[in-house]
Amino acid sequence: MIPVKFDYLAPTSVEEALAALGEHGDEAKILAGGQSLLPVLRMRLNAPEVVIDLGGISSLRGIRDDGDAIVIGAMTTHHDVRDHALVHEHALLLAKAAAEVADSQIRHRGTFGGALAHADPAGDLGAPALALGAQFVIAGPGGTRTVEADDFFVDLFETAIGEDEILTEVRVPKHTGWGAHYEKFVRVAHQWPIVAVAATVKGSIDEARVGLTNMGSTPLRARATEAALAGASATEDGVREASELAAEGTNPPSDLNGAAEYRQHLARVLTGRAVLKAAGAQ
Amino acid sequence: MTATQDRPAAEIGKDRRRKEDQRLITGRTRWTDNITLPGMLHMAMVRSPFAHASITSVDTEAAKASPNVVAVLSGKDFGAELGVCINAWPITPDQKTPTHSPMPADRVAFAGEIVAVVVARSAAEARDAAELVDVEYDELPAVIGIKKALEDQVLAHPDLGTNKSALWVFDSAEAGTGSEVDAAIETARADGILIEREYRQQRLIPAFMEPRSVVVDPTGEQITMWSATQIPHILRFALAATTGVPESKIRVIAPDVGGGFGGKLQTTPEEWIAWAVARRLSKPVKYTETRSESLMAAHHGRDQVQTLTLAADKDGKVTGLKVHLDADLGAYIAVVGGGVPVLGAFMFNAIYKFPSYRFECQTVLTNTTFTDAYRGAGRPEATYAIERLMDELAAEVGVDPLEIRERNWIKHEEFPFTTIAGLEYDTGNYEAATRLAKESFGYDALRAEQKERRDRGDRVQLGIGVSTFTEMCGLAPSRVLGSLDYGAGGWEHASVRMLATGKVEIVTGASAHGQGHETAFSQIVADRLGVPFEDVEVLHGDTQIAHKGLDTYGSRSLVVGGEALVRAVDKVIDKAKHLAAHLLEASEDDLEYNDGRFTVAGTDQGIAIQELSTAAFAAHNYPEDMEPSLDAEATYDPVNFNYPHGTHLCAMEVDTETGAVKMRKYTCCDDIGVIINPLIVAGQVHGGLVQGIAQALWEEAVHDEAGTLVSGSFVDYLLPTSADTISFDVVHTDDPSVCTTNTLGTKGVGEAGTIASTPAVVNAVVDAIRHLGINDIQMPCTPERVWRAIQGSKAGGATETPPDAMPHFKDGALNQDEGAGQ
Ligand SMILES: Cc1cc2nc3c(=O)[nH]c(=O)nc-3n(C[C@H](O)[C@H](O)[C@H](O)COP(=O)(O)OP(=O)(O)OC[C@H]3O[C@@H](n4cnc5c(N)ncnc54)[C@H](O)[C@@H]3O)c2cc1C
C-alpha cells in the first residue's frame, strides 16, 4: 500500500529536529526505525504532511556508562541493545527482552526510543524499562527534562512526551549482577506477546522487580508480587504465593488471542516461571 | 498399462534442483505487477466497509478532480459489457444463485465488495483519489455465520427469500452401493457404539505470497489479459462467455505466478473490472491488490459445520456413517464454490470399508467474502472429520487408534476396491505405510513416554495423533465431472515441438504457479525421449502458446498433464521411427530405440532423434507418406482419479498450565506411487504439512457481528513461518503401490500434506489431555481454548473469543498524533 504523500526532513542535530517539529507542529511525525510508523502510514491510518527522520542524528545512537546508570540513546537499535556489553552487565533484563522483539530484520531497524515512544502496551520493552526504573530524557523547545518511568507511560500509545518534544535518551539505573528473564507468551514466533513477564532478581531472592506486558493500557509493575518476593526462596513453592498476586490491579485487553481472564491467569503462571528463571532456578 | 519403463530412467527419480527457482526467488522475472506497458494507467478500488448495504449515491466529483485521474467509474456507469462473475458448478438444478456483478450498482453483500474504481496515471494517484470517492450507504442487516444463516431470519440476499442455496445428497442405499445408514445407527444405539459429534471447519484465507494482480492491454488484435491466476484457460473461456468478446479475440497470460493454493482458482471481480475499464478507455490498465485487500476480498476457504454420526459394533467395526455439512458460501457462489464441499462426499469413507453411508451438504449464503477452493478443497474437511471420529471410536473401544483403523481399512490384497461412495480405488497398501511410519516415528517409545508423563502427573503432557488418509486427486475424469454438473471437463493437453537444432519445446495446458512443472516435466521428457534434460524447455500459461488446457489445481498437473505429455512424446517417437527407417534404409521392425537413438538391430548403424529433428526441418529427404514434422500433441482424459494415501503420526506436547501446545515430532509416510523428483515432492509435502498444521493450530478468519473481517492483517491472521515448525520426518515406502491408470505410475502429491496433517495434530492435542475428560478442542487449538477445556469451564473448549484485533498499528494519541493530516 502506498502512503499519502508527505515531505521528508532529515535533520542532523536534535536542535534542528526540534525546530522542524516546532515549525510543523501537529502536521509532523517523527520517524525513528519506522517499524511502527511505516505500517501506520502505509495502511493510511495516519497521513502527516511532514516526516522528520531522526536517523541522521548520530548523537542519539549508542550506549554509554554514566556512573550509577547506563544511558541508551533513543536511536539505538533493538539489535544493539540486545548485544551490548554494558547492557548485559548492568541491565540484563533489557538484553533479554530486546532479543524477543519480532525478528532479526525488525531488530536491526527498530529502535529502543521508538518502541518506548510508540507505547504499544504489547511492546516488549516497556515492562523491562519500567521494572528497572528507567528515566526518560526528553528534549523540547525549553530544554531538557527527565521523566521517571512511573510517569512516562500515560495510556494506550500515549506517553509523557509532549507534542513539540523528542525522546533523546533513556537512563537505566545499574542492576549489576542481577539475574533476569523475559518470559514471552506467543502463539507464533515473531508475534507481539499475548502476555509477557519481565523479571529481574538480586540474589535468590533478596530483591525482585517484575514488569508486565500487555496486562493493561500501559506496561505495569507487579508491586504486590515484588514485595512478596523479597526474601522468598527461589523454588516453585517459594514463589507460588508471590506469583498468585501478579494479576492484581491489572486490566488486560480481550482480543483474538485471549480474553482478559485468560491473560490474568497467564500473568500468574508466567510470573512464577520468569522469576525462577531469573534466579537461575529453572 | 505398466509403470516400468523400456528406457533407463536417468532423470525420473533424480533430486534435480528446480530450474525455475533462480528467477522466481530473485524476483527477476515477470510477475504480473512487474509488467509495464506504454501509456498504462493504474486502478484503485473503492470497497464497501459494510457487509450489507444499499448504495444510495456515489459522488465521484472530488476524485475526478484529483491530479492525474483519468476516470472514476461506479457500477451504474457500466452496462452488460461488465459481464458477471460465474458459478461453473451449480450443485443442484434448483440451487439458489445470487447474481454476482463484479461491481454492483445498487447493493453490496460483503465488506470489501467493490463499488467504484479510480483510474489514474500512477498507482499512488489512483489510491489518493479513491479516498475522495464519496459513497453513501443505507446499512442493511447482515447475516454472519452458518447457524445464523440457517435460521433465515436475516437474509444475505433478501430477493432470494432464503439463505439456503442448495442441498446435495448422496445415500448409499439409494445409490445401491450399500445399505441404509439409519438402520445401522439404530442398531448401534441399541447394542453397539454410536459417536455423535459436531466439528467446525473454521474459515481460512489462502494467503498466497504474491497478491493478485491483473494487467489488460486492449490495443492489439487480441485483447490481452495478464493475471496472477492458476487458470488462464478457464479465465479466457469465462471472459468470452460473459463479456461478449469472441474467444478468438482474447489472449490470457498467466506469467510467473507466486503461489495460489486454490486461492487463484477464481474468476475475479477485479479481473472483470480491469477488462471493462481497459476496453472503455482503450488503454492498458493495471491493478494490484494490497495485502489488506487480498485478505478481505480474495476468496476464503473451508468454513463448514459438520454434524456427524458414526455407528459401530462393540469391537469397533464401523457399520455406518452419516454426515450432514452446512457449508458457508459467503455472499456469492464463486466459480466452483458450492462444488468444493461436495467433493468431500467421496472422501468421508476414506480408506475404510463402511457398509452404509449418507452424506448431505447444505450450502448457505452469508454476508461475508465468498469461499472457494483452498488446498485440498473438500477433502481436508472430510479427512478431518473421519480421522477425528476414528480416534474417538478407538477411545470408546479402548484400543490403540491404529488398531481401530486396521479393523476397518481396506486390506492391500482387496484392491481394486469399490467404495461405498462409488469410487474405485485401484491400488494401495495401508499396512505398509503404517508399518514404516510407526517405525520411523518411534511409536512405542513415545507411547511409553506418554504413559510415564501421565503417571507422574507432569505439567507437560504428551499426545500422539494419527491420520491415515487417502484422497482422490488428478481432477478429473470428464464424465464424472459431467455427472456432477460441473461446467467443464477434466482432460489435459500437451504438445511437443521438435526444433530444427534438436532442442525440444513442450507445451502444457497445466499452469504452474510455483510447483516446479518446468523441472519435473523436463525430467519426464528427457527420459522418455532420450534427450538431455537441459535441451527441454517447458512452455505454459499463455493461451497463444498453450492454446488448450484446463490449468492447475486438484493435484492434477502431473497425473493428468504428465500423461498427456507422455502420450504426445510417444507420438513423436512413432513419427521419428518412420523417418529413421527411411533415412537408414531399414525396416521399422528392425529399429531399436534407446537413449534417444534409433539403431538397426545387429548393426552399428543409427541416428539420434535430435538429428532426425534437423532432418525433418530440412525436409530434403523424407517418406512420401508423412509430413516433414515430428511434432505431436495429445489430449488426455483420465479414466479414474488416483488415490495417494499415507500414515501421518504426530506427537504434541501440551502445557497444562497455560494451554500452550508444541509439536514434538511429525512423521509421514506417503504412498504417492512413482516419484519423478524427490526434492520437489519433499517441498510439496513440507509446504502441505505446514498449511494443514496451521489450520489445526493457528489460522482462522474471524468476522465480527457486523461482518467486518477482524483478522484482516497478518498481525491477527496467524500465518506460521519456518520458525514455528519443526523438521518433519518424511518417508516413503520402498515399494509403492503405483497408480495403474497412468503410464508413469504417479499419483498426486500437491494436497496430500494439507489433507492429512490437520486431524493428526488435533488428535494429538486431544490425546494429550483425554485423560482429563476432554474429547475435543475446536480449531484452531489456541492455548486459550486448550486451557479452557482443561478448566472444564466450557465443554469441548469451544469458547467464543472476543472478535477484536490487536491494535499495534492504531495510531494513538502520541505527541504529534492529534489531527495530523486531517
Ligand atoms: C512485523 C512487526 C513485528 C513486530 N513485533 C514486535 C514485537 O514482537 N515486540 C515489540 O516490542 N515490538 C514489535 N514490533 C515493533 C518494533 O519493535 C518497532 O521497532 C517499535 O515499535 C517502534 O520503533 P521504531 O524505531 O521502528 O519507531 P517508529 O516506527 O519510527 O516510530 C514509532 C512511533 O514513535 C514515535 N517516535 C519514534 N522515536 C521517537 C522519539 N525519539 N521521540 C518521540 N517520538 C518518537 C514516532 O513518531 C512514531 O509515532 C514489530 C514491528 C513489526 C513491523
mmCIF file of C-alpha atoms in Angstrom, chain A residues 122 185-188 191-195 214 253-260 262-263 266, chain B residues 658 697-698 700 702 710 714-718 780 782-785 788 799 801-808:
data_model
loop_
_atom_site.group_PDB
_atom_site.id
_atom_site.type_symbol
_atom_site.label_atom_id
_atom_site.label_comp_id
_atom_site.label_asym_id
_atom_site.label_seq_id
_atom_site.Cartn_x
_atom_site.Cartn_y
_atom_site.Cartn_z
ATOM 1 C CA ALA A 122 2.077 -5.166 23.852
ATOM 2 C CA PHE A 185 3.958 -15.948 25.610
ATOM 3 C CA VAL A 186 3.075 -16.096 21.917
ATOM 4 C CA ARG A 187 1.203 -18.384 19.532
ATOM 5 C CA VAL A 188 3.645 -17.928 16.642
ATOM 6 C CA GLN A 191 4.389 -12.089 17.317
ATOM 7 C CA TRP A 192 3.713 -9.414 19.856
ATOM 8 C CA PRO A 193 3.276 -11.032 23.252
ATOM 9 C CA ILE A 194 -0.166 -12.104 24.359
ATOM 10 C CA VAL A 195 1.285 -11.574 27.815
ATOM 11 C CA ASN A 214 0.024 -6.309 27.704
ATOM 12 C CA PRO A 253 -7.478 -6.445 26.899
ATOM 13 C CA SER A 254 -9.664 -9.149 25.365
ATOM 14 C CA ASP A 255 -8.890 -9.869 21.758
ATOM 15 C CA LEU A 256 -8.471 -12.710 19.263
ATOM 16 C CA ASN A 257 -5.534 -14.087 21.210
ATOM 17 C CA GLY A 258 -7.219 -14.311 24.540
ATOM 18 C CA ALA A 259 -9.810 -12.981 26.915
ATOM 19 C CA ALA A 260 -8.793 -10.782 29.835
ATOM 20 C CA TYR A 262 -7.085 -15.885 30.493
ATOM 21 C CA ARG A 263 -4.413 -13.217 30.335
ATOM 22 C CA LEU A 266 -1.162 -16.385 32.214
ATOM 23 C CA THR B 658 -1.032 -22.366 30.031
ATOM 24 C CA LEU B 697 -3.174 -24.559 15.427
ATOM 25 C CA TRP B 698 -3.120 -21.016 14.092
ATOM 26 C CA GLU B 700 -8.718 -18.507 11.435
ATOM 27 C CA VAL B 702 -12.825 -14.119 12.049
ATOM 28 C CA VAL B 710 -11.279 -8.804 12.290
ATOM 29 C CA PHE B 714 -1.065 -10.858 9.402
ATOM 30 C CA VAL B 715 -0.893 -9.463 12.932
ATOM 31 C CA ASP B 716 -4.145 -11.271 13.664
ATOM 32 C CA TYR B 717 -4.371 -13.858 10.904
ATOM 33 C CA LEU B 718 -1.579 -16.053 12.210
ATOM 34 C CA PRO B 780 -7.511 -23.633 15.770
ATOM 35 C CA THR B 782 -5.351 -21.918 20.660
ATOM 36 C CA PRO B 783 -3.733 -22.007 24.088
ATOM 37 C CA GLU B 784 -6.811 -20.342 25.481
ATOM 38 C CA ARG B 785 -9.162 -22.999 24.076
ATOM 39 C CA ARG B 788 -10.459 -23.597 28.980
ATOM 40 C CA THR B 799 -15.116 -20.808 23.634
ATOM 41 C CA THR B 801 -13.064 -15.499 21.762
ATOM 42 C CA PRO B 802 -13.993 -11.857 21.565
ATOM 43 C CA PRO B 803 -13.578 -10.682 17.961
ATOM 44 C CA ASP B 804 -11.104 -7.867 18.370
ATOM 45 C CA ALA B 805 -7.822 -7.303 16.639
ATOM 46 C CA MET B 806 -4.581 -6.385 18.376
ATOM 47 C CA PRO B 807 -4.184 -2.697 17.694
ATOM 48 C CA HIS B 808 -0.411 -2.388 17.210
#
